[in-house]
Coordinates of C-alpha atoms in Angstrom, one line a residue:
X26 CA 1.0 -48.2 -42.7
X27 CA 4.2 -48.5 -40.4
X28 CA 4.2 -44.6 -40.1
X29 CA 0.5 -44.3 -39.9
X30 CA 1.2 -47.3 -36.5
X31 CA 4.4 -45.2 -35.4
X32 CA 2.9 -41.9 -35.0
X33 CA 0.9 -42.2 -31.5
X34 CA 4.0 -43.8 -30.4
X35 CA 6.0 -40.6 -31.8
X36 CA 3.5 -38.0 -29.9
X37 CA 3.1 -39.8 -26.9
X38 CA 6.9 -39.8 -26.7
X39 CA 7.3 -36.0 -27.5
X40 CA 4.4 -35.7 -24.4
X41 CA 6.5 -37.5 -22.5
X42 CA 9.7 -35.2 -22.9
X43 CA 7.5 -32.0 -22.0
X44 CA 8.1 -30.4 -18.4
X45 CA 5.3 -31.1 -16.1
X46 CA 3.9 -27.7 -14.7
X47 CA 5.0 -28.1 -11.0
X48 CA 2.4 -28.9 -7.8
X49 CA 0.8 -27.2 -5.5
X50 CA 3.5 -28.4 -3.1
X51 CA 6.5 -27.7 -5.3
X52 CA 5.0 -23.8 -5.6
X53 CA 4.5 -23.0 -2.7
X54 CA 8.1 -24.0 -1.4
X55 CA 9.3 -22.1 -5.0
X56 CA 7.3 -19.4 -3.3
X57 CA 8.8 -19.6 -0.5
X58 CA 12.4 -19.7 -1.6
X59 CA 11.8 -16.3 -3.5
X60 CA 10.2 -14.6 0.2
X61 CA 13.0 -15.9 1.5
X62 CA 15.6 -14.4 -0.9
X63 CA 14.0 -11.3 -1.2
X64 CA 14.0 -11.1 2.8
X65 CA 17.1 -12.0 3.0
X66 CA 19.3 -10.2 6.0
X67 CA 21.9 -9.8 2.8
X68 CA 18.9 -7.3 1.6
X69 CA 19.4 -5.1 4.4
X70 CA 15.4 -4.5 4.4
X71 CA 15.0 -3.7 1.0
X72 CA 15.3 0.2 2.0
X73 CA 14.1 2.0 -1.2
X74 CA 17.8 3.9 -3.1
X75 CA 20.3 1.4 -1.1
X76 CA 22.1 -1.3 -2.3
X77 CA 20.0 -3.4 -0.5
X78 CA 17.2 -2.6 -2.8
X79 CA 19.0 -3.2 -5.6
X80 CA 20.1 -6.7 -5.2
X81 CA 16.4 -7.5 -4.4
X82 CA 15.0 -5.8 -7.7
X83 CA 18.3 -7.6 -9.5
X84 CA 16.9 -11.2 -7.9
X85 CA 13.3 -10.2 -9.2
X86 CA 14.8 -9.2 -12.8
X87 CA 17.0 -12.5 -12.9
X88 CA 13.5 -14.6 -11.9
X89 CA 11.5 -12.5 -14.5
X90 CA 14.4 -13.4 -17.1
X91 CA 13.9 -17.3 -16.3
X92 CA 10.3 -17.2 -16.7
X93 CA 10.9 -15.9 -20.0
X94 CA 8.7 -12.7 -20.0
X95 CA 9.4 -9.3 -22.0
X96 CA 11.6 -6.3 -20.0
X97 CA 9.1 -3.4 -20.1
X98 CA 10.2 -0.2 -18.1
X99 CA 11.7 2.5 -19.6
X100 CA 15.1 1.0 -19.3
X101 CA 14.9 -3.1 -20.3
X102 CA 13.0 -4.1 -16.6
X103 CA 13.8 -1.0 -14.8
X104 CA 12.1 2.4 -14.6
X105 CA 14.2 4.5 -12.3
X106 CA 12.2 7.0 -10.4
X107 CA 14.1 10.3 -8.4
X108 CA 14.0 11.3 -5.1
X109 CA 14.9 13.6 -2.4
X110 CA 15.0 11.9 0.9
X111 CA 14.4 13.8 4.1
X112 CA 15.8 13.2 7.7
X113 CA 14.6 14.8 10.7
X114 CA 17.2 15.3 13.7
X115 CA 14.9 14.6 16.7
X116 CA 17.2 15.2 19.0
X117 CA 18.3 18.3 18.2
X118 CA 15.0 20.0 17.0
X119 CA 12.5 21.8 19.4
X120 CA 8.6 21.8 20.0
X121 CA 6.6 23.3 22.9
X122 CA 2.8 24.2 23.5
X123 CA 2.3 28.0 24.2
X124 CA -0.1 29.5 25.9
X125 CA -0.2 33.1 28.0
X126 CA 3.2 33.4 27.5
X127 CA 4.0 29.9 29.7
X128 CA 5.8 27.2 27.0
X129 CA 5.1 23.4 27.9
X130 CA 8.1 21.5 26.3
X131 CA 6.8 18.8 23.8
X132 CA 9.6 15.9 24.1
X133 CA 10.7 14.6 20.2
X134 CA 10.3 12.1 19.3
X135 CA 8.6 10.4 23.2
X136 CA 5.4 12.8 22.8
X137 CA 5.5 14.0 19.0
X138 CA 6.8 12.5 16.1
X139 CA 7.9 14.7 13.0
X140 CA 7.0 13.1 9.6
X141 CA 9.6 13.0 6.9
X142 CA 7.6 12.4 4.1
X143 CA 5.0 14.6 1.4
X144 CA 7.5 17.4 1.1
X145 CA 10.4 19.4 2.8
X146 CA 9.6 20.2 6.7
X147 CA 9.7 24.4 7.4
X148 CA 12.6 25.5 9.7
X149 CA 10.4 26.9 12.2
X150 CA 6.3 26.9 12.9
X151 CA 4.6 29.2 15.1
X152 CA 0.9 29.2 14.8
X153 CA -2.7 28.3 16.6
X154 CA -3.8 25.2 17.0
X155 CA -7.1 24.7 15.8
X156 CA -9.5 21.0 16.0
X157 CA -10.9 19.9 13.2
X158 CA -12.6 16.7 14.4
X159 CA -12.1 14.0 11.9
X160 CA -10.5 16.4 9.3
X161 CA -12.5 14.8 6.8
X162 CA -13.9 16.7 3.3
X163 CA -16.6 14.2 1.9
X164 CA -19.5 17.1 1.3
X165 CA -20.7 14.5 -0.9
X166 CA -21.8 12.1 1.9
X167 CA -23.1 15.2 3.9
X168 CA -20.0 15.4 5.9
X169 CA -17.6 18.5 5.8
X170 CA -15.2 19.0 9.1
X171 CA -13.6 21.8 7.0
X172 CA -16.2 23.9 6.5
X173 CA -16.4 27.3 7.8
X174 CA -13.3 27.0 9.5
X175 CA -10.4 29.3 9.3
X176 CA -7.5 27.3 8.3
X177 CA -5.0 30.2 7.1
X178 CA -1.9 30.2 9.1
X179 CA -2.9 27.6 11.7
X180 CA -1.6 24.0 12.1
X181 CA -4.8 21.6 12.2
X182 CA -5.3 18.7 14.5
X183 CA -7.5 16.2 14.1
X184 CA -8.1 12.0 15.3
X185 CA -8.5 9.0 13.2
X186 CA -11.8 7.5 12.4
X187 CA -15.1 8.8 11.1
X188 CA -18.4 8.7 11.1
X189 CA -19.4 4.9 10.3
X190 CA -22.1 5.6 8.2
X191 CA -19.5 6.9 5.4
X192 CA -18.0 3.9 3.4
X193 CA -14.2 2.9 4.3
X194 CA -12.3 3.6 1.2
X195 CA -14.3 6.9 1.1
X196 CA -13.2 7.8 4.1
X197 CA -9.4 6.5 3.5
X198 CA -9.5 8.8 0.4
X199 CA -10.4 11.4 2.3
X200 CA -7.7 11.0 4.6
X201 CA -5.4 11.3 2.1
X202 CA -6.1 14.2 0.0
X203 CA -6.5 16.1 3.6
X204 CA -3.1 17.7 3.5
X205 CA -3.4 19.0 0.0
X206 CA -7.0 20.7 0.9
X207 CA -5.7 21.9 4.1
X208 CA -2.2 23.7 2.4
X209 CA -4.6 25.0 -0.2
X210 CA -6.7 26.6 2.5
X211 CA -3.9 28.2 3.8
X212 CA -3.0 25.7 6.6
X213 CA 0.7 25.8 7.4
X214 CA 0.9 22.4 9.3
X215 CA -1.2 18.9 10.4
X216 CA -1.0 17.0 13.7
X217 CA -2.4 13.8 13.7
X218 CA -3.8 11.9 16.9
X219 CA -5.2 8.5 17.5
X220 CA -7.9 7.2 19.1
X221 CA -6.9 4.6 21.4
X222 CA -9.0 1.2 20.0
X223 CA -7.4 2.4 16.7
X224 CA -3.6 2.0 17.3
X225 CA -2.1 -0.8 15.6
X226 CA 1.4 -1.0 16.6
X227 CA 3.7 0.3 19.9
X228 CA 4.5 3.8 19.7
X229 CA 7.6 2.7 21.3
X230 CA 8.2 1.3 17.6
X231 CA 7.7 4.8 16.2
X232 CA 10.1 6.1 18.3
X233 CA 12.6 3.8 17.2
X234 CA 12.1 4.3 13.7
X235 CA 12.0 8.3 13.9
X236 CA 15.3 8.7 12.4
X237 CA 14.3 6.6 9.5
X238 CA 13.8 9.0 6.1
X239 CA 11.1 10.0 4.2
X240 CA 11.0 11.1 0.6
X241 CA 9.3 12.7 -1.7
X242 CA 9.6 13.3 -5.6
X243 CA 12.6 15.4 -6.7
X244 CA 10.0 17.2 -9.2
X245 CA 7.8 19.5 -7.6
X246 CA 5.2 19.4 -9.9
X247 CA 5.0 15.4 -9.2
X248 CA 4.0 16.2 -5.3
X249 CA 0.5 16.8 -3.5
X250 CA 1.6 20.0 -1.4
X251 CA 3.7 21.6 -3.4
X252 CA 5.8 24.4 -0.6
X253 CA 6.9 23.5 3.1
X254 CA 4.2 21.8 5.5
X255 CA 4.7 20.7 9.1
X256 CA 3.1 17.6 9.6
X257 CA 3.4 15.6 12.3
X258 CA 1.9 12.8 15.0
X259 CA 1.3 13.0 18.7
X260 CA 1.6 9.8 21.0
X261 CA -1.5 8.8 22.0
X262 CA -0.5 8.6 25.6
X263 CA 0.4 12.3 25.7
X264 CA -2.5 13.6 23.3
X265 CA -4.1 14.9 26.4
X266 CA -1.4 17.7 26.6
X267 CA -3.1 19.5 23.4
X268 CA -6.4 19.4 25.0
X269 CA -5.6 21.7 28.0
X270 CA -7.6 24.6 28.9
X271 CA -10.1 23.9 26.0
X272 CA -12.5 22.1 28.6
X273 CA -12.6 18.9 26.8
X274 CA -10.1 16.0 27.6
X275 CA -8.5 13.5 24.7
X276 CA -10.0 10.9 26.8
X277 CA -13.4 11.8 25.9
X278 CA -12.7 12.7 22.4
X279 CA -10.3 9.8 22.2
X280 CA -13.8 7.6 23.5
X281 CA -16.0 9.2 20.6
X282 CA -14.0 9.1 17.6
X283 CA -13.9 4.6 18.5
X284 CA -17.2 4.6 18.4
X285 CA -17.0 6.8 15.8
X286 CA -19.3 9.1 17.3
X287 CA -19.8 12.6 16.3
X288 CA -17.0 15.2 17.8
X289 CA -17.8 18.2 19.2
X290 CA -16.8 21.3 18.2
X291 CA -13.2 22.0 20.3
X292 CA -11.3 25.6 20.8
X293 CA -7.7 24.5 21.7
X294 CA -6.5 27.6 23.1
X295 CA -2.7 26.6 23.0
X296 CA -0.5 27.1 19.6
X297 CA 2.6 25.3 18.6
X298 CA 6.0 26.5 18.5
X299 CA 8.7 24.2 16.6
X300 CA 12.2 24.2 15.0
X301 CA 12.9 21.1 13.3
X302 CA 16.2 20.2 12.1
X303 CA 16.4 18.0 8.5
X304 CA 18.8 17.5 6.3
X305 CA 18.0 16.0 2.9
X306 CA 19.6 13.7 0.0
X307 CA 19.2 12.8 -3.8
X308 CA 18.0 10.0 -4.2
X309 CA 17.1 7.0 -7.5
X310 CA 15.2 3.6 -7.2
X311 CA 13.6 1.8 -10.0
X312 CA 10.3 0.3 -10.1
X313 CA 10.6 -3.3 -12.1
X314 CA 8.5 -3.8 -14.9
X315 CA 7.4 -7.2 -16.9
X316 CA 5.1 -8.1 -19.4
X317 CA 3.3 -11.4 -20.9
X318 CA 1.8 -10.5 -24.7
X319 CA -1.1 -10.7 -25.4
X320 CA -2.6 -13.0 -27.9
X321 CA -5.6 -11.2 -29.5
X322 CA -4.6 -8.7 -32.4
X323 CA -7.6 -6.5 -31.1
X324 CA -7.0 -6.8 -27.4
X325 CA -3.6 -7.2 -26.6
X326 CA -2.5 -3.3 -26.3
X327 CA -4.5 -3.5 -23.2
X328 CA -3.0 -4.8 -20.2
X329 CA -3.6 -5.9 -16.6
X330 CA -1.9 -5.2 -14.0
X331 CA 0.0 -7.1 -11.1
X332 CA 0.9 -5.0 -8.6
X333 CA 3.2 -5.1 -5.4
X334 CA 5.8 -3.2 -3.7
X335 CA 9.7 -4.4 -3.5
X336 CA 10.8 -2.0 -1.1
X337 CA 10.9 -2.1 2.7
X338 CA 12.2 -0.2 5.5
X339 CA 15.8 -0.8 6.1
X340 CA 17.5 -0.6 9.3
X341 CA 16.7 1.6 12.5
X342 CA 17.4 1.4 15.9
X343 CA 17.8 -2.1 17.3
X344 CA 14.3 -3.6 19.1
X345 CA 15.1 -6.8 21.5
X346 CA 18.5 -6.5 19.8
X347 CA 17.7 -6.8 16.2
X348 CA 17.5 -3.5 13.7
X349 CA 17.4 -5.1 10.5
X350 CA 13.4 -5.3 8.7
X351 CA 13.4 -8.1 6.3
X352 CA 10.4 -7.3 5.6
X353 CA 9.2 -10.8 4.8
X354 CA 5.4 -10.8 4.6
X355 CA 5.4 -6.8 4.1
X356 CA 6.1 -7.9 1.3
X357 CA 8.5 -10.3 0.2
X358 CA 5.5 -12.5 0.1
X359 CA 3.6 -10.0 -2.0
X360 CA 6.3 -9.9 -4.9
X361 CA 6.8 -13.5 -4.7
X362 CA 3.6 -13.7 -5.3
X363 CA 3.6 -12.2 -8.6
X364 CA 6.6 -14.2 -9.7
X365 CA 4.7 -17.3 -8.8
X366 CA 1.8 -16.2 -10.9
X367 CA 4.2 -15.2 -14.2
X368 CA 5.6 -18.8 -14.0
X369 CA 2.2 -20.6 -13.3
X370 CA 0.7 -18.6 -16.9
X371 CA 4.2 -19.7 -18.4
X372 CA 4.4 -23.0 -16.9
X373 CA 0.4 -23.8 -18.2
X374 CA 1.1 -22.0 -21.4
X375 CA -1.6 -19.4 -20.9
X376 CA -2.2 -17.5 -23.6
X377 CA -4.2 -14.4 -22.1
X378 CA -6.2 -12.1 -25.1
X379 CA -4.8 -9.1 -23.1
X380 CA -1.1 -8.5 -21.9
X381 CA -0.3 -9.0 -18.8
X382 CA 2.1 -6.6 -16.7
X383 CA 3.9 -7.0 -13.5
X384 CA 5.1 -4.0 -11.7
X385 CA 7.2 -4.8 -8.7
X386 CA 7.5 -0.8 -7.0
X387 CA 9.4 0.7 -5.1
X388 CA 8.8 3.2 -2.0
X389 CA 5.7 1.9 -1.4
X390 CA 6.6 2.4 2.2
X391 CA 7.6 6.6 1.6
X392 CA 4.0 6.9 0.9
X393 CA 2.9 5.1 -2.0
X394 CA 5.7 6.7 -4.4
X395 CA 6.6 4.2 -6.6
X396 CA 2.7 3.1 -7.7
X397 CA 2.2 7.0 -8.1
X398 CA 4.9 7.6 -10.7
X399 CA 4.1 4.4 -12.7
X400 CA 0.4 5.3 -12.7
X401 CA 1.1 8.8 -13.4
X402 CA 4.3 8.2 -16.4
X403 CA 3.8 4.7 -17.0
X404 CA 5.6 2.5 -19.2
X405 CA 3.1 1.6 -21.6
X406 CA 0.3 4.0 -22.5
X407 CA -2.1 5.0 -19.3
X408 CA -5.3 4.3 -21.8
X409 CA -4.2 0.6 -22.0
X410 CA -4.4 -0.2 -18.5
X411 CA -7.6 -1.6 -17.4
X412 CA -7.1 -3.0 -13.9
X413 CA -4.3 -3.3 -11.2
X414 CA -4.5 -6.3 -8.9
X415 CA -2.6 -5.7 -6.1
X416 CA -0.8 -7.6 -3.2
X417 CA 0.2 -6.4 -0.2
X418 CA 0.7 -7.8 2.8
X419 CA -1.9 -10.7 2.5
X420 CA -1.1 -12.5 5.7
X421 CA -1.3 -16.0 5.0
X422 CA -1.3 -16.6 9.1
X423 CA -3.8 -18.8 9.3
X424 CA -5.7 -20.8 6.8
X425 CA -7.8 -19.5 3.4
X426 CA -11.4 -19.7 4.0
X427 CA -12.3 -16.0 2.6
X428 CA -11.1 -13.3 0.8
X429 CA -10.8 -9.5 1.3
X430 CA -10.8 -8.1 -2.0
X431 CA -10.4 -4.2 -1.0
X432 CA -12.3 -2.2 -4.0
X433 CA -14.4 -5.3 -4.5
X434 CA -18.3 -2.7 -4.4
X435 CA -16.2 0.3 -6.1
X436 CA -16.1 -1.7 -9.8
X437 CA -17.3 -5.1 -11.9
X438 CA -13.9 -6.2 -10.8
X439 CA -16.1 -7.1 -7.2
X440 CA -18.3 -9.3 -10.0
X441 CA -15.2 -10.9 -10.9
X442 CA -13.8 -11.8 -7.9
X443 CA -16.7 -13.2 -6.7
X444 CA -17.3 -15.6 -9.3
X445 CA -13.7 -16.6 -9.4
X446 CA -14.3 -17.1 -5.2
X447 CA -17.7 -19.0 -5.8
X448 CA -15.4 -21.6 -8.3
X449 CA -12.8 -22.0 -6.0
X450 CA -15.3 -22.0 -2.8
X451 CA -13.5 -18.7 -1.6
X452 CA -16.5 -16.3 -0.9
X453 CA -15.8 -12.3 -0.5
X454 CA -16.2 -11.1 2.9
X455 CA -15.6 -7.3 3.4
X456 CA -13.1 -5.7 5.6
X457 CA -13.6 -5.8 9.0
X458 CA -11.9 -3.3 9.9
X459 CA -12.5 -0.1 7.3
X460 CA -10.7 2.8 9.5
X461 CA -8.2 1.3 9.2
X462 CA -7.5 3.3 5.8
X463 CA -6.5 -0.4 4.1
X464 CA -8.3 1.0 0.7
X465 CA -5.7 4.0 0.5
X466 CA -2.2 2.4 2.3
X467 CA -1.2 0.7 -0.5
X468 CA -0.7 0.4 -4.3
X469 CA -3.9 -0.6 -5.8
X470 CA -4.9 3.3 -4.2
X471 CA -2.0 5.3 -7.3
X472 CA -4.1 3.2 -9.8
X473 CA -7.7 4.3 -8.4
X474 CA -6.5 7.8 -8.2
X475 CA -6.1 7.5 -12.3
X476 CA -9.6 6.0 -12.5
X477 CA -8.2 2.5 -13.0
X478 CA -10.5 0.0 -11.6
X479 CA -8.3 -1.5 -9.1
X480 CA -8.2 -4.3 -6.0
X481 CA -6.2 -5.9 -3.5
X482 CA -6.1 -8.8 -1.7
X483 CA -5.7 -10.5 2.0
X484 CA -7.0 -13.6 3.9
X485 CA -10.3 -13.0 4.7
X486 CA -11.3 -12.9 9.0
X487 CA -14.0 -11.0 10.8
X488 CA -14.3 -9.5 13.7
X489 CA -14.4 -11.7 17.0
X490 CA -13.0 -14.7 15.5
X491 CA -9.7 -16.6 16.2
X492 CA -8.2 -15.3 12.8
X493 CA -9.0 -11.4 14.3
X494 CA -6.7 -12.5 16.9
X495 CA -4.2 -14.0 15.2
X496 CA -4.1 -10.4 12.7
X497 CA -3.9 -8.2 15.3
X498 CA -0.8 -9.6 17.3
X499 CA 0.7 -10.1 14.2
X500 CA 0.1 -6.3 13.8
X501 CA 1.2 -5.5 17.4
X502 CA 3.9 -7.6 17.1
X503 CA 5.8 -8.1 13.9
X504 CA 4.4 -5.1 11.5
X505 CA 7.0 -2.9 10.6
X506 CA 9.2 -4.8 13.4
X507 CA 12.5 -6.6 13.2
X508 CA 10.3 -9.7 13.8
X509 CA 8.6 -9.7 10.3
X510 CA 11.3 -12.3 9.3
X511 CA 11.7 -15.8 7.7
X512 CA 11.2 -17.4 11.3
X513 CA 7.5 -17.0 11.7
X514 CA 4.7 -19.5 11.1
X515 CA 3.2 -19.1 7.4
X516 CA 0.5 -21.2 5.5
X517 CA 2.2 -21.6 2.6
X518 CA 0.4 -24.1 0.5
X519 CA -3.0 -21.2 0.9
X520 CA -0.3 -19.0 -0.2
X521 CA 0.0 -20.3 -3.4
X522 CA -4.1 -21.1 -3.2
X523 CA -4.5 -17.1 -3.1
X524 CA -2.2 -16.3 -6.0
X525 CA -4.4 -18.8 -7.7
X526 CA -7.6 -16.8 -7.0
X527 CA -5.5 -13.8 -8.5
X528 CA -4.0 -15.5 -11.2
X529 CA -7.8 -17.0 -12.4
X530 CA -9.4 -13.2 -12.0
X531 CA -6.1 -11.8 -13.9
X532 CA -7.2 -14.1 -16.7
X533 CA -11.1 -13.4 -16.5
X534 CA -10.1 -9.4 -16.9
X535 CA -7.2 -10.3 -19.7
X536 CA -10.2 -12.5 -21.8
X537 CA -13.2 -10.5 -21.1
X538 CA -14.8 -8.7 -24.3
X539 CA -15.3 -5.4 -22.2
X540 CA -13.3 -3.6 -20.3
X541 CA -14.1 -3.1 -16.1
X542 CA -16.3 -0.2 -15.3
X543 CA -16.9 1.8 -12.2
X544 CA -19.9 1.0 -10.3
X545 CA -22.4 3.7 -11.0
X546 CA -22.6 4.9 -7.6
X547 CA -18.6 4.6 -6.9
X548 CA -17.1 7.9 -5.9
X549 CA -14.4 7.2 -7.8
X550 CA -15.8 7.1 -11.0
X551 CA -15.4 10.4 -10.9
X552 CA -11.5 9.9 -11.4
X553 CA -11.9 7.5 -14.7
X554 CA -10.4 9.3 -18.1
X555 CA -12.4 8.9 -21.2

């Protein structure tokens, strides 16, 4: 009878002794301490093959380690992807516009910048310009600026936007399968221009980044374009120089494209002349790899994805003094994020019927590089991945009222999320801004491109509202600047609210008796592997 009496008092004191899952208050400034670590100015902006880097993906390792879930790359945490990183000499390389004989001098980088990335720069161009409007293949929507144009040995110009009766993320993919389609049509070279609503940031920020690198995969058969391709972008103050003699201005094509009007057809009657001076580097950086397991014997082979990129841009040229990118909300706050979910499901105990994975990439910023290799060679078997969630750059700058889930009307994952929003009183709202190629610019896109159903995620605003404002100076002044550091304003308790939403539609997918599917009228279905 004694024992029978003693043992509520024996559970209630083993209850007792069990760690309290922290609070809402206590994660977010947990949060906050690992954005701050990871931005760090002893992470010398996280630039992707430094050393920098490496402590940062060390600090994630060591925090994974705590939490108490399973290494899984393809070397304990790490999976080490190789390079070659390209630099462009500005100053010593040479562009003009030719015409009848008379060469107009293009100044490098002030008027044209010189990309580094996609694959190894030719020595020297000499060919016709020719203007393809838009430069965008989507026969599909009854749209084709390609067609019936001679591309072979020409460099192609075009301007951002499109027409706005074609979906965003069709357009973004577009966009970034146009180099490979114009190199297979023979195409030797890309400028890029931009319509002047549609800049986001100072060229004068360009400029100082220009002798920043680019990379590329050291395999060849990893890459898009495949031989040498110029590619490059023109200022969008000094775009009108390409437009002389055709009889059309920038101004009035710049005017079209942001109403996203249709362009008409353009001869440029000038060709470009260029040597470009590179040199070029070996280069390894690992993407970090985690993983929960799975409870289910059936289901636990599968996993879901976390997604978001480690890496950052280094150090350039100072601006107002300071040359160091921490880096803090691009995205320091993204893969804090994912270590704040990992020790919420270990901190609850949640027991998910699918395994969870966290992939912390690298070279995100080179062009998506890190994603693409994982999604291409990943570290568990590309059948068993059924969705990526992805975070990038979610700006918590002002308070969580909405949600942009980018994806959310390509898959059931847009189901999902919404019900997950609709518990949490977070409704869906779409993005306000679709040209601005969001869908394609960051990880969730190397998933989608394997026909894995994928999102990602950011504060929800529309257009003509205080939060619109608040996004676009942040964008005008602190993306990709110095300024992205530990000193601005940040909402962190709807921080840790968003990883919530996240963490709650990771464990939906993980428990779900079927798979996510494509919508039936997604483009991208196309893409998924049987």
């Amino acid at each position: 009878m004694r024992l029978i009496l003693a043992l509520p008092l024996m559970l209630a004191s083993a209850c007792a002794t069990l760690p309290q899952p922290p609070n809402a208050e206590q994660r977010a400034e947990r949060w906050w301490d690992d954005v701050a670590a990871l931005a760090d100015d002893g992470m010398e902006g996280r630039l992707t093959g430094t050393p920098g880097y490496q402590r940062a993906a060390d600090h994630v390792v060591s925090r994974l380690r705590a939490i108490g879930l399973e290494p899984a790359g393809t070397e304990g945490f790490f999976q080490p992807v190789a390079f070659e990183e390209q630099f462009v000499d500005h100053a010593t390389s040479r562009a003009a516009l030719v015409a009848g004989g008379t060469a107009t001098p293009i100044a490098l980088p002030e008027d044209m910048i010189v990309g580094r990335g996609e694959g190894r720069r030719p020595a020297h161009v000499e060919a016709p310009l020719v203007f393809i409007g838009y430069g965008l293949h989507i026969p599909e929507a009854g749209h084709d600026d390609l067609a019936g144009v001679d591309l072979a040995g020409k460099v192609a110009v075009v301007i951002s936007g499109g027409p706005a009766s074609i979906s965003g993320a069709l357009k973004a993919h577009a966009r970034r399968e146009r180099t490979r389609l114009l190199a297979e049509r023979g195409a030797i070279g890309l400028i890029s221009l931009t319509a002047p609503k549609a800049v986001e940031t100072p060229w004068g920020r360009a400029v100082a980044q220009a002798g920043q690198s680019g990379m590329y995969f050291a395999d060849p058969a990893l890459r898009d374009v495949k031989a040498d391709f110029f590619s490059a972008s023109f200022a969008t103050g000094s775009s009108e120089k390409l437009f002389a003699g055709s009889g059309r201005s920038f101004a009035e094509i710049g005017a079209l494209a942001d109403a996203s009007s249709p362009l008409p057809k353009v001869t440029l009657v000038q060709s470009l002349r260029a040597d470009i001076a590179t040199r070029h580097n070996a280069v390894t950086s690992a993407n970090v790899v985690a993983r929960l397991p799975g409870r289910d014997s059936r289901l636990k082979d599968e996993h879901v994805v976390f997604s978001a990129h480690l890496d950052h841009l280094g150090t350039s040229a100072p601006i107002d003094g300071d040359g160091l990118y921490n880096g803090a909300l691009d995205n320091a706050a993204g893969s804090a994020a994912l270590l704040d979910i990992a020790a919420r499901y270990h901190e609850t105990r949640a027991r998910p019927k699918r395994s969870m994975l966290f992939v912390f990439v690298t070279a995100e910023e080179k062009g998506l590089l890190g994603s693409r290799y994982f999604s291409l060679r990943p570290s568990v078997p590309r059948r068993s991945i059924v969705a990526d969630l992805n975070f990038d750059m979610a700006l918590p700058i002002f308070p969580l009222r909405t949600v942009i889930a980018l994806g959310a009307e390509e898959s059931s994952l847009g189901e999902d999320a919404a019900a997950i929003g609709a518990a949490m009183g977070l409704p869906l709202v779409p993005d306000p801004w679709p040209d601005r190629n969001s869908f394609v610019r960051s990880d969730q896109y190397s998933f989608i491109r394997e026909g894995i159903p994928s999102l990602a995620f950011k504060f929800g605003f529309a257009r003509n509202t205080p939060e619109a404002e608040i996004e676009r100076a942040w964008r005008s002044t602190r993306y990709h600047a110095p300024s992205d550091d530990l000193s601005q304003p940040v909402e962190k308790l709807d921080a840790v609210r968003l990883n919530d939403f996240v963490a709650d539609l990771g464990l939906r997918i993980a428990d779900a008796a079927e798979r996510p599917r494509w919508s039936d009228q997604s483009f991208f279905r196309r893409f998924e592997r049987r």
